[in-house]
Amino acid sequence: MSAAPPPARRLSGLRVWQNNQAWLTPLLLLVLPVGLFGLLIITPIVQSIWISFYDWDGTGPATWVGLSNYAELFSDPQFYTSLKNNVIWLVLFLLAPVFGLALALFLNQTLPEMRLVKSIFFIPLVLAHVIIGVVFTWFYDPTFGLLAILFNWLGLEPLAILSDEHFVTFGIIAAALWSQIAFCLVLFLAGLSQLDQELIAAGRMDGAAGWSLLRHIVLPQLRSVSFVASIITVIMSLRNFDMIAVMTQGGPYGSSTVLAYQMYDATIFSYRAGYGAAIATVLFAIMSVYIAWFLWHTLRREARGG
Amino acid sequence: MYPTPIQERSRPVRIGYRVSLYAAMLLWMTPLIAIMMTAIRPQTDLLAGNYWRLPSHFALFENYREVFATSPMGAFFLNSVVITGVTVIAVLVLSTMAAVALAKYPLPGRTLLFAMFIGGNFVPYQILMIPVRDLILQLGLYDTVWGLILFHTAFQIGFATLFLRNFIAALPNELFEAARLEGASEFQILRKIIVPLLRPALAGLAVLIFTFVWNDYFWALVLVQSDAAKPLTLGLAGLKGEWLTAWNLISAGALFAALPPVALFFLMQKHFVAGLTAGAVRG
């Protein structure tokens, strides 16, 4: 007969909650979101790296093979094609912050219709890469495409950009740049709207104008935006998959693959999950450098209380 | 203002600016104008090489009738609506919870969680692909919209939490202290004080998440197979292979798939831009 009567126990349970809710609340709040994120994002990263040490078709039994997936990868000519294309993507994608800034300077005016004009320039940003890919495929089509009309008009033989191994990657990048420039434009316009007007007025008083004003007074104030625009652009350049999948499926003859696409191809079409995981791990390692750089920047700014 | 406001320039410069502004806009929109012009044409025009002149007749409705009659575009659309809608709601709820915990309670390992959320947001999808696909298969959610919803929700939580955390951290602590002194419980504070103040931020976040999820192609490709669960992006990519050179139908389909995020963007442009630039511009 030692059990306390139920109402009293409930009361004490309530009291426990009341006394501890200050630290229990955050834990309760975090359990589900952090749990989901851990289960579907963090754990899979570790698992993928682990799978890369196995020979596995994706469904059957897996055999430990140590580093041999990597050894094979580093002697696979397709891997070097992908890597080369990744570098081309990365370098050409850096045109996006440059064009984005130029366009932002061009559009940073207060005309009555400017709001509408800016929204129109932002549109590519909200279009799915699949849609952009489809539209540009048609653009490049050597018999039905717009580009073919342009070539014919100039009296030239239309170039089949997407089936020419020398041009295909550039053709896809041009399509992808369209939306990436729009992204950088949004960031730079926001940056320009927060410029220190007094500094600019003072610069003008000192006789700075045009280029020198841009270089010595405006750009230094855009440093943080420029960094964020550039690093996100680099990360996006390495992540691109959709457009390649839609426009060429890596072709012709694997000439337009990047690591992201090669991984998918190896895993899904060749049933080589272990090999695919090794490709993913290499891509992840490369991108980690940029992610870490971005993290460092953000956390430092956070610590400064900015 | 930088550059110099155009109003302070001479008249020829002002006219020149407007002309080049509209020229640039036209050039920028060429791809979209092209698909609009194509979506209103009958296919006979395309076969005859008539791309830019007036269409022989206005065939927009005819094209859409054919799109919906010969393809499951309507079903794809509904799938996209369910996947995106449920994900947006789930992400808003879960990330508000996490963001409050991270912004207003002293927790050990807060910076680590913070770093994890930022980093997770940028990882290449391929490093997640095989294990996520396996997990969704094991849960019996492969080839259903629920598998996609589960993954998208988990993935977007990172970005959404960071986003909301900044807003919540900016709310004055005195607000919470006062409520506590008056005997409000922690959950009452969350529901009655934080969420109402957060409404504009939640609106911006909802538009962003909507766009990200609506436009997803990769995860649909990996987690879904049959028409019954395909979203519009995946459906459209498949139809491109089926319709081959029926570019009038492909264009009509592409416009249809693009319309919801574009419309939402125009309705909520201010929130969208504020959301996208929230983290990037300060400092």
Coordinates of C-alpha atoms in Angstrom, one line a residue:
Chain A
M1 CA 0.0 0.0 0.0
S2 CA 2.9 2.3 -0.6
A3 CA 1.7 3.7 -3.9
A4 CA 0.7 7.3 -3.7
P5 CA -2.9 8.2 -4.9
P6 CA -2.9 8.9 -8.7
P7 CA -3.9 12.6 -8.5
A8 CA -0.8 13.3 -6.3
R9 CA 1.5 11.5 -8.7
R10 CA 0.1 13.5 -11.6
L11 CA 0.7 16.6 -9.6
S12 CA 4.3 15.7 -8.9
G13 CA 4.8 14.8 -12.6
L14 CA 3.5 18.3 -13.4
R15 CA 5.8 19.8 -10.9
V16 CA 8.8 18.0 -12.4
W17 CA 7.8 19.4 -15.8
Q18 CA 7.3 22.9 -14.3
N19 CA 10.6 22.9 -12.6
N20 CA 12.5 21.6 -15.6
Q21 CA 10.7 23.0 -18.6
A22 CA 13.3 25.6 -19.1
W23 CA 15.8 23.0 -20.3
L24 CA 13.4 20.3 -21.4
T25 CA 11.6 22.6 -23.8
P26 CA 14.5 23.1 -26.2
L27 CA 15.2 19.3 -26.2
L28 CA 11.6 18.5 -27.0
L29 CA 11.6 21.1 -29.7
L30 CA 14.8 19.8 -31.3
V31 CA 14.1 16.0 -31.1
L32 CA 12.0 15.7 -34.3
P33 CA 13.8 18.2 -36.6
V34 CA 17.3 17.1 -35.6
G35 CA 16.3 13.5 -35.7
L36 CA 15.0 13.7 -39.2
F37 CA 18.0 15.7 -40.4
G38 CA 20.3 13.3 -38.8
L39 CA 18.5 10.2 -40.2
L40 CA 18.2 11.5 -43.8
I41 CA 21.1 13.8 -44.3
I42 CA 24.0 13.2 -41.8
T43 CA 23.8 9.4 -41.5
P44 CA 23.6 8.8 -45.3
I45 CA 26.9 10.8 -45.8
V46 CA 28.7 8.4 -43.4
Q47 CA 27.0 5.4 -45.0
S48 CA 27.9 6.5 -48.5
I49 CA 31.6 6.8 -47.6
W50 CA 31.3 3.3 -46.0
I51 CA 29.7 1.8 -49.1
S52 CA 32.5 3.1 -51.2
F53 CA 34.8 0.4 -49.8
Y54 CA 32.5 -2.3 -51.0
D55 CA 31.8 -4.0 -54.3
W56 CA 28.0 -3.8 -54.4
D57 CA 25.3 -4.0 -57.1
G58 CA 22.9 -2.0 -54.9
T59 CA 20.6 -4.9 -53.9
G60 CA 22.6 -8.2 -53.4
P61 CA 25.3 -9.0 -50.9
A62 CA 28.3 -6.6 -50.7
T63 CA 31.9 -7.6 -50.6
W64 CA 34.6 -5.5 -48.9
V65 CA 37.2 -4.4 -51.4
G66 CA 39.0 -1.7 -49.5
L67 CA 40.3 1.0 -51.7
S68 CA 39.9 -0.8 -55.0
N69 CA 36.9 1.3 -56.1
Y70 CA 39.1 4.3 -55.8
A71 CA 42.0 2.7 -57.5
E72 CA 39.7 1.9 -60.4
L73 CA 38.3 5.4 -60.4
F74 CA 41.7 7.0 -60.6
S75 CA 42.5 5.0 -63.7
D76 CA 39.1 5.5 -65.4
P77 CA 39.4 7.9 -68.3
Q78 CA 35.7 8.7 -67.8
F79 CA 36.6 10.0 -64.3
Y80 CA 39.1 12.5 -65.8
T81 CA 36.5 13.6 -68.4
S82 CA 34.1 14.3 -65.6
L83 CA 36.7 16.1 -63.5
K84 CA 37.7 18.2 -66.5
N85 CA 34.1 19.2 -67.1
N86 CA 33.7 20.0 -63.4
V87 CA 36.6 22.4 -63.7
I88 CA 35.1 24.0 -66.8
W89 CA 31.8 24.3 -65.0
L90 CA 33.4 25.9 -62.0
V91 CA 35.5 28.4 -63.9
L92 CA 32.7 29.5 -66.3
F93 CA 30.2 29.7 -63.5
L94 CA 32.3 32.4 -61.9
L95 CA 31.1 34.6 -64.8
A96 CA 27.8 34.6 -63.0
P97 CA 28.8 36.9 -60.1
V98 CA 30.6 39.2 -62.6
F99 CA 27.6 39.5 -64.9
G100 CA 25.3 39.5 -61.9
L101 CA 27.1 42.6 -60.5
A102 CA 27.2 44.3 -63.9
L103 CA 23.5 43.7 -64.3
A104 CA 22.8 44.9 -60.8
L105 CA 24.7 48.1 -61.4
F106 CA 22.7 48.5 -64.7
L107 CA 19.3 48.0 -62.9
N108 CA 20.0 49.9 -59.7
Q109 CA 17.8 52.9 -60.7
T110 CA 14.5 54.2 -59.5
L111 CA 12.3 54.4 -62.5
P112 CA 8.5 53.9 -62.0
E113 CA 8.6 50.6 -63.9
M114 CA 11.8 49.3 -62.3
R115 CA 10.0 46.9 -59.9
L116 CA 8.5 45.1 -62.8
V117 CA 11.7 45.2 -64.8
K118 CA 13.6 43.6 -61.9
S119 CA 11.1 40.9 -61.4
I120 CA 11.4 40.0 -65.0
F121 CA 15.1 39.7 -64.7
F122 CA 14.6 37.5 -61.6
I123 CA 12.3 35.0 -63.4
P124 CA 15.0 32.4 -64.4
L125 CA 15.7 32.0 -60.7
V126 CA 12.3 30.4 -60.0
L127 CA 12.3 28.2 -63.1
A128 CA 13.1 24.5 -62.7
H129 CA 16.4 23.5 -64.2
V130 CA 14.5 20.8 -66.0
I131 CA 12.4 23.5 -67.8
I132 CA 15.4 25.6 -68.6
G133 CA 17.1 22.4 -69.9
V134 CA 14.2 21.6 -72.1
V135 CA 13.9 25.1 -73.5
F136 CA 17.6 25.3 -74.3
T137 CA 17.6 21.8 -75.9
W138 CA 15.1 23.1 -78.4
F139 CA 17.1 26.3 -78.8
Y140 CA 20.2 24.3 -79.8
D141 CA 18.3 21.8 -82.0
P142 CA 20.1 21.9 -85.4
T143 CA 16.9 21.5 -87.5
F144 CA 14.1 23.1 -85.4
G145 CA 16.0 25.4 -83.1
L146 CA 16.4 29.1 -82.8
L147 CA 20.2 28.9 -83.0
A148 CA 19.8 27.1 -86.3
I149 CA 17.8 29.9 -87.7
L150 CA 20.4 32.4 -86.6
F151 CA 23.1 30.3 -88.2
N152 CA 21.2 30.0 -91.4
W153 CA 20.5 33.7 -91.4
L154 CA 24.3 34.3 -91.2
G155 CA 24.7 31.9 -94.1
L156 CA 26.4 29.2 -91.9
E157 CA 25.8 25.5 -91.5
P158 CA 23.9 25.1 -88.2
L159 CA 26.0 23.6 -85.4
A160 CA 24.6 20.7 -83.5
I161 CA 25.9 22.0 -80.2
L162 CA 24.5 19.2 -78.0
S163 CA 25.8 16.4 -80.1
D164 CA 29.3 17.9 -80.6
E165 CA 31.7 16.7 -77.9
H166 CA 33.7 19.9 -78.1
F167 CA 30.8 22.3 -77.6
V168 CA 28.3 20.3 -75.6
T169 CA 29.5 21.2 -72.1
F170 CA 29.6 24.9 -73.0
G171 CA 26.1 24.7 -74.4
I172 CA 24.8 23.3 -71.1
I173 CA 26.7 25.8 -69.0
A174 CA 25.3 28.7 -71.0
A175 CA 21.8 27.5 -70.1
A176 CA 22.7 27.1 -66.5
L177 CA 24.4 30.5 -66.3
W178 CA 21.1 32.1 -67.2
S179 CA 19.6 31.3 -63.8
Q180 CA 22.8 31.6 -61.8
I181 CA 23.3 35.2 -63.1
A182 CA 19.7 35.9 -61.9
F183 CA 20.6 34.5 -58.5
C184 CA 23.8 36.7 -58.2
L185 CA 21.7 39.7 -59.5
V186 CA 19.3 39.4 -56.6
L187 CA 22.1 39.3 -54.1
F188 CA 24.0 42.2 -55.6
L189 CA 20.9 44.4 -55.9
A190 CA 20.2 43.8 -52.2
G191 CA 23.9 44.7 -51.5
L192 CA 23.7 47.9 -53.5
S193 CA 20.5 48.9 -51.7
Q194 CA 22.5 48.9 -48.4
L195 CA 25.5 50.9 -49.5
D196 CA 26.6 53.6 -47.1
Q197 CA 25.3 56.7 -48.9
E198 CA 27.5 59.1 -46.9
L199 CA 30.6 57.3 -48.0
I200 CA 29.6 57.6 -51.6
A201 CA 28.7 61.2 -51.2
A202 CA 32.1 61.9 -49.6
G203 CA 33.8 60.0 -52.5
R204 CA 32.0 62.1 -55.0
M205 CA 33.1 65.2 -53.1
D206 CA 36.6 64.0 -53.4
G207 CA 36.1 63.8 -57.2
A208 CA 35.8 60.1 -57.4
A209 CA 33.4 59.0 -60.2
G210 CA 32.6 56.0 -62.4
W211 CA 35.3 53.3 -62.2
S212 CA 37.3 54.8 -59.3
L213 CA 34.2 55.2 -57.2
L214 CA 33.2 51.7 -58.0
R215 CA 36.6 50.3 -57.3
H216 CA 37.5 52.2 -54.1
I217 CA 34.2 52.9 -52.4
V218 CA 31.5 50.6 -53.7
L219 CA 33.2 47.3 -54.2
P220 CA 34.8 47.2 -50.7
Q221 CA 31.3 47.5 -49.2
L222 CA 30.1 44.6 -51.4
R223 CA 32.8 42.3 -50.2
S224 CA 30.6 40.1 -48.1
V225 CA 27.9 39.8 -50.8
S226 CA 30.5 39.1 -53.4
F227 CA 32.0 36.3 -51.3
V228 CA 28.6 34.7 -50.7
A229 CA 27.6 35.0 -54.3
S230 CA 30.9 33.5 -55.5
I231 CA 31.1 30.6 -53.1
I232 CA 27.4 29.6 -53.6
T233 CA 28.0 29.9 -57.3
V234 CA 31.0 27.5 -57.0
I235 CA 29.0 25.1 -55.0
M236 CA 26.1 25.2 -57.5
S237 CA 28.5 24.6 -60.4
L238 CA 29.6 21.4 -58.7
R239 CA 26.1 20.3 -57.9
N240 CA 24.7 20.6 -61.3
F241 CA 22.9 17.5 -62.4
D242 CA 19.4 18.3 -63.7
M243 CA 20.4 20.1 -66.9
I244 CA 22.9 17.5 -67.9
A245 CA 20.4 14.7 -67.3
V246 CA 17.7 16.5 -69.3
M247 CA 19.8 17.9 -72.1
T248 CA 22.4 15.2 -72.9
Q249 CA 22.4 12.4 -70.3
G250 CA 26.1 12.9 -70.3
G251 CA 26.5 12.3 -74.0
P252 CA 27.6 12.3 -76.7
Y253 CA 29.8 9.3 -75.6
G254 CA 30.1 10.5 -72.1
S255 CA 31.7 13.8 -73.1
S256 CA 29.4 16.0 -71.1
T257 CA 29.4 14.1 -67.8
V258 CA 30.4 15.6 -64.5
L259 CA 31.1 13.7 -61.3
A260 CA 27.5 14.2 -60.1
Y261 CA 26.1 12.6 -63.3
Q262 CA 28.7 9.9 -63.6
M263 CA 27.8 8.8 -60.0
Y264 CA 24.2 8.5 -60.9
D265 CA 25.0 6.7 -64.2
A266 CA 27.3 4.2 -62.5
T267 CA 24.8 3.4 -59.7
I268 CA 21.5 3.3 -61.6
F269 CA 22.5 2.2 -65.1
S270 CA 25.5 0.0 -64.4
Y271 CA 24.3 -1.3 -61.0
R272 CA 27.6 -0.4 -59.3
A273 CA 26.6 1.2 -56.1
G274 CA 30.1 0.8 -54.5
Y275 CA 31.8 2.5 -57.4
G276 CA 29.1 5.2 -57.5
A277 CA 29.6 5.8 -53.8
A278 CA 33.3 6.2 -54.4
I279 CA 32.6 8.9 -57.1
A280 CA 30.1 10.6 -54.7
T281 CA 32.8 10.6 -51.9
V282 CA 35.3 12.2 -54.2
L283 CA 32.8 14.9 -55.2
F284 CA 31.9 15.4 -51.6
A285 CA 35.5 15.8 -50.6
I286 CA 36.0 18.4 -53.3
M287 CA 32.9 20.3 -52.3
S288 CA 33.8 20.1 -48.6
V289 CA 36.6 22.5 -49.1
Y290 CA 34.1 25.2 -50.4
I291 CA 31.4 24.2 -47.8
A292 CA 34.0 24.6 -45.0
W293 CA 35.1 27.9 -46.4
F294 CA 31.5 29.2 -46.5
L295 CA 31.0 27.8 -42.9
W296 CA 34.0 29.5 -41.6
H297 CA 32.9 32.8 -43.1
T298 CA 29.4 32.5 -41.7
L299 CA 30.4 31.3 -38.2
R300 CA 32.9 34.0 -37.9
R301 CA 30.3 36.6 -38.8
E302 CA 28.0 35.0 -36.4
A303 CA 30.6 35.2 -33.6
R304 CA 31.0 38.9 -34.3
G305 CA 27.3 39.2 -33.7
G306 CA 26.7 40.5 -37.3
Chain B
M1 CA 23.0 56.1 -54.8
Y2 CA 25.5 54.3 -56.9
P3 CA 25.4 54.4 -59.9
T4 CA 24.3 58.0 -60.4
P5 CA 20.5 58.2 -60.6
I6 CA 19.5 58.4 -64.2
Q7 CA 17.2 61.3 -63.4
E8 CA 20.2 63.5 -62.8
R9 CA 21.6 62.8 -66.3
S10 CA 21.0 64.6 -69.5
R11 CA 18.0 63.8 -71.6
P12 CA 19.8 61.8 -74.3
V13 CA 21.4 59.6 -71.6
R14 CA 18.0 59.0 -70.0
I15 CA 16.5 58.0 -73.4
G16 CA 19.5 55.8 -74.2
Y17 CA 19.2 54.2 -70.8
R18 CA 15.5 53.3 -71.3
V19 CA 16.2 51.9 -74.7
S20 CA 19.0 49.7 -73.6
L21 CA 17.0 48.6 -70.6
Y22 CA 14.2 47.3 -72.7
A23 CA 16.6 45.8 -75.2
A24 CA 18.4 44.0 -72.4
M25 CA 15.1 42.8 -71.0
L26 CA 14.0 41.5 -74.3
L27 CA 17.3 39.6 -74.9
W28 CA 17.1 38.2 -71.3
M29 CA 13.6 36.9 -71.9
T30 CA 14.2 35.4 -75.3
P31 CA 14.0 31.8 -74.1
L32 CA 10.7 32.4 -72.4
I33 CA 9.3 34.5 -75.2
A34 CA 10.3 31.7 -77.5
I35 CA 8.4 29.0 -75.6
M36 CA 5.4 31.3 -75.3
M37 CA 5.4 31.9 -79.0
T38 CA 5.7 28.2 -79.6
A39 CA 3.0 27.1 -77.2
I40 CA 0.4 29.1 -79.2
R41 CA 1.3 27.5 -82.6
P42 CA -0.1 24.4 -84.3
Q43 CA 2.6 21.9 -85.1
T44 CA 2.2 22.4 -88.8
D45 CA 3.7 25.9 -88.3
L46 CA 6.8 24.4 -86.7
L47 CA 7.2 21.8 -89.4
A48 CA 7.0 24.6 -92.0
G49 CA 9.6 26.6 -90.2
N50 CA 7.3 29.3 -89.0
Y51 CA 8.7 30.2 -85.5
W52 CA 8.6 33.9 -85.2
R53 CA 6.0 35.1 -87.6
L54 CA 2.3 35.1 -86.6
P55 CA 1.0 31.6 -86.1
S56 CA -1.3 30.4 -88.8
H57 CA -3.9 30.1 -86.1
F58 CA -4.0 30.6 -82.4
A59 CA -3.6 27.0 -81.1
L60 CA -2.8 27.5 -77.3
F61 CA -6.0 25.8 -76.1
E62 CA -5.8 23.1 -78.7
N63 CA -2.2 22.4 -77.6
Y64 CA -3.3 22.2 -74.0
R65 CA -6.2 20.0 -74.8
E66 CA -3.8 17.6 -76.5
V67 CA -1.3 17.8 -73.6
F68 CA -3.9 16.8 -71.0
A69 CA -5.5 14.3 -73.3
T70 CA -2.4 12.4 -74.3
S71 CA -0.4 12.6 -71.1
P72 CA -0.9 12.3 -67.4
M73 CA 0.0 16.0 -66.9
G74 CA -3.0 16.6 -64.7
A75 CA -1.9 13.8 -62.4
F76 CA 1.7 15.0 -62.3
F77 CA 0.4 18.4 -61.4
L78 CA -1.6 17.0 -58.4
N79 CA 1.4 15.0 -57.3
S80 CA 3.5 18.2 -57.4
V81 CA 0.9 20.1 -55.4
V82 CA 0.7 17.3 -52.7
I83 CA 4.5 16.9 -52.4
T84 CA 5.2 20.6 -52.3
G85 CA 2.2 21.6 -50.1
V86 CA 2.8 18.9 -47.4
T87 CA 6.6 19.5 -47.4
V88 CA 6.2 23.3 -47.0
I89 CA 3.8 22.9 -44.0
A90 CA 5.9 20.2 -42.3
V91 CA 9.1 22.2 -42.8
L92 CA 7.6 25.4 -41.4
V93 CA 6.4 23.6 -38.2
L94 CA 9.6 21.6 -37.6
S95 CA 12.0 24.4 -38.4
T96 CA 10.1 26.9 -36.2
M97 CA 10.5 24.5 -33.3
A98 CA 14.2 24.0 -34.0
A99 CA 14.9 27.6 -34.6
V100 CA 13.3 28.7 -31.3
A101 CA 15.4 26.1 -29.4
L102 CA 18.6 27.3 -31.1
A103 CA 17.9 31.0 -30.8
K104 CA 16.5 31.4 -27.3
Y105 CA 17.9 28.6 -25.1
P106 CA 21.5 28.2 -24.1
L107 CA 22.4 24.7 -25.4
P108 CA 25.7 22.9 -25.4
G109 CA 26.7 22.0 -29.0
R110 CA 24.6 24.8 -30.5
T111 CA 27.4 25.9 -32.9
L112 CA 27.9 22.3 -34.0
L113 CA 24.2 21.9 -34.8
F114 CA 24.3 25.3 -36.6
A115 CA 27.3 24.2 -38.7
M116 CA 25.6 20.9 -39.4
F117 CA 22.5 22.6 -40.8
I118 CA 24.5 25.0 -43.0
G119 CA 26.8 22.3 -44.3
G120 CA 24.0 19.8 -44.9
N121 CA 22.3 22.3 -47.0
F122 CA 25.2 22.4 -49.5
V123 CA 26.3 18.8 -49.8
P124 CA 26.0 17.1 -53.2
Y125 CA 22.9 15.1 -53.5
Q126 CA 24.9 12.1 -54.7
I127 CA 26.5 11.5 -51.4
L128 CA 23.0 11.0 -50.0
M129 CA 21.5 9.1 -52.9
I130 CA 22.2 5.4 -52.2
P131 CA 21.5 5.3 -48.5
V132 CA 18.4 7.5 -48.8
R133 CA 17.0 5.4 -51.6
D134 CA 17.6 2.3 -49.5
L135 CA 16.0 3.8 -46.4
I136 CA 12.9 4.9 -48.4
L137 CA 12.7 1.4 -49.9
Q138 CA 12.9 -0.2 -46.5
L139 CA 10.2 2.1 -45.2
G140 CA 7.9 1.0 -48.0
L141 CA 7.7 4.6 -49.3
Y142 CA 9.6 4.0 -52.6
D143 CA 7.6 5.2 -55.6
T144 CA 5.1 7.2 -53.4
V145 CA 4.8 10.9 -52.9
W146 CA 5.4 10.2 -49.2
G147 CA 9.0 9.1 -49.7
L148 CA 9.7 12.4 -51.5
I149 CA 7.9 14.4 -48.8
L150 CA 9.9 12.7 -46.1
F151 CA 13.2 13.4 -47.8
H152 CA 12.4 17.0 -48.9
T153 CA 11.2 17.8 -45.4
A154 CA 14.4 16.5 -43.8
F155 CA 16.6 18.3 -46.3
Q156 CA 14.9 21.7 -46.1
I157 CA 14.9 21.7 -42.3
G158 CA 18.5 22.8 -42.3
F159 CA 18.1 25.9 -44.4
A160 CA 14.7 26.8 -42.9
T161 CA 16.0 26.6 -39.3
L162 CA 19.0 28.8 -40.0
F163 CA 16.7 31.3 -41.8
L164 CA 14.2 31.5 -38.9
R165 CA 16.8 31.4 -36.2
N166 CA 18.1 34.8 -37.4
F167 CA 14.7 36.3 -37.1
I168 CA 14.0 34.8 -33.7
A169 CA 17.4 35.8 -32.4
A170 CA 16.5 39.4 -33.3
L171 CA 13.4 39.4 -31.1
P172 CA 14.0 41.1 -27.7
N173 CA 14.6 38.8 -24.8
E174 CA 12.6 41.1 -22.5
L175 CA 9.5 39.9 -24.3
F176 CA 10.0 36.3 -23.2
E177 CA 11.1 37.3 -19.7
A178 CA 7.9 39.3 -19.2
A179 CA 5.7 36.5 -20.4
R180 CA 7.5 34.0 -18.1
L181 CA 7.0 36.3 -15.2
E182 CA 3.3 36.4 -15.9
G183 CA 3.3 32.6 -15.7
A184 CA 3.2 31.7 -19.4
S185 CA 4.5 28.2 -20.2
E186 CA 7.3 27.8 -22.7
F187 CA 4.9 26.4 -25.3
Q188 CA 2.5 29.3 -24.8
I189 CA 5.3 31.7 -25.4
L190 CA 6.1 29.8 -28.6
R191 CA 2.5 29.8 -29.8
K192 CA 1.2 33.1 -28.6
I193 CA 4.3 35.3 -29.0
I194 CA 6.9 33.9 -31.3
V195 CA 4.8 32.5 -34.1
P196 CA 2.7 35.7 -34.6
L197 CA 5.8 37.8 -34.8
L198 CA 7.4 35.4 -37.2
R199 CA 4.6 35.6 -39.8
P200 CA 6.4 37.7 -42.4
A201 CA 9.5 35.5 -42.1
L202 CA 7.4 32.3 -42.4
A203 CA 5.7 33.7 -45.6
G204 CA 9.1 34.4 -47.2
L205 CA 10.3 31.0 -46.2
A206 CA 7.2 29.3 -47.5
V207 CA 7.8 30.8 -51.0
L208 CA 11.4 29.7 -51.0
I209 CA 10.7 26.2 -49.9
F210 CA 7.9 26.0 -52.4
T211 CA 10.2 26.9 -55.2
F212 CA 13.0 24.6 -54.2
V213 CA 10.7 21.6 -53.8
W214 CA 8.5 22.3 -56.8
N215 CA 11.5 22.5 -59.0
D216 CA 13.2 19.3 -57.7
Y217 CA 14.1 16.8 -60.4
F218 CA 16.9 14.7 -58.9
W219 CA 15.0 13.2 -56.0
A220 CA 12.0 12.5 -58.0
L221 CA 14.2 10.6 -60.4
V222 CA 15.8 8.6 -57.6
L223 CA 12.7 7.9 -55.4
V224 CA 9.8 7.6 -57.8
Q225 CA 9.2 5.4 -60.8
S226 CA 5.5 5.3 -61.8
D227 CA 3.3 8.0 -63.3
A228 CA 1.1 7.8 -60.2
A229 CA 3.8 9.5 -58.0
K230 CA 5.8 11.6 -60.5
P231 CA 5.9 15.4 -60.0
L232 CA 5.7 17.7 -63.0
T233 CA 9.4 18.2 -63.5
L234 CA 10.0 14.4 -63.9
G235 CA 6.9 14.0 -66.0
L236 CA 7.9 16.8 -68.3
A237 CA 11.4 15.4 -68.8
G238 CA 9.7 12.1 -69.8
L239 CA 7.3 13.7 -72.2
K240 CA 10.2 15.4 -73.9
G241 CA 11.4 11.9 -74.9
E242 CA 7.9 10.9 -76.0
W243 CA 6.8 13.9 -78.0
L244 CA 10.2 14.3 -79.7
T245 CA 9.7 17.2 -82.0
A246 CA 6.2 18.3 -81.0
W247 CA 7.8 21.4 -79.5
N248 CA 4.5 23.1 -79.3
L249 CA 3.3 20.5 -76.8
I250 CA 6.6 20.5 -74.9
S251 CA 6.5 24.3 -74.7
A252 CA 2.9 24.3 -73.5
G253 CA 3.8 21.7 -70.8
A254 CA 6.9 23.6 -69.7
L255 CA 4.9 26.8 -69.4
F256 CA 2.3 24.9 -67.3
A257 CA 5.0 23.5 -65.0
A258 CA 6.7 26.9 -64.6
L259 CA 3.5 28.9 -63.9
P260 CA 3.0 28.1 -60.2
P261 CA 6.4 29.2 -58.9
V262 CA 6.5 32.2 -61.3
A263 CA 3.0 33.3 -60.2
L264 CA 3.9 32.9 -56.5
F265 CA 7.1 34.8 -57.1
F266 CA 5.2 37.7 -58.6
L267 CA 2.6 37.7 -55.8
M268 CA 5.3 37.5 -53.0
Q269 CA 8.3 39.1 -54.6
K270 CA 9.2 41.2 -51.6
H271 CA 9.2 38.2 -49.3
F272 CA 11.1 36.0 -51.7
V273 CA 13.9 38.5 -52.3
A274 CA 14.1 39.3 -48.6
G275 CA 14.3 35.6 -47.8
L276 CA 16.9 34.8 -50.4
T277 CA 19.2 37.6 -49.3
A278 CA 18.6 37.5 -45.6
G279 CA 21.8 35.7 -44.7
A280 CA 24.0 36.9 -47.5
V281 CA 24.0 40.6 -47.3
R282 CA 24.6 41.7 -43.8
G283 CA 28.1 42.2 -42.5

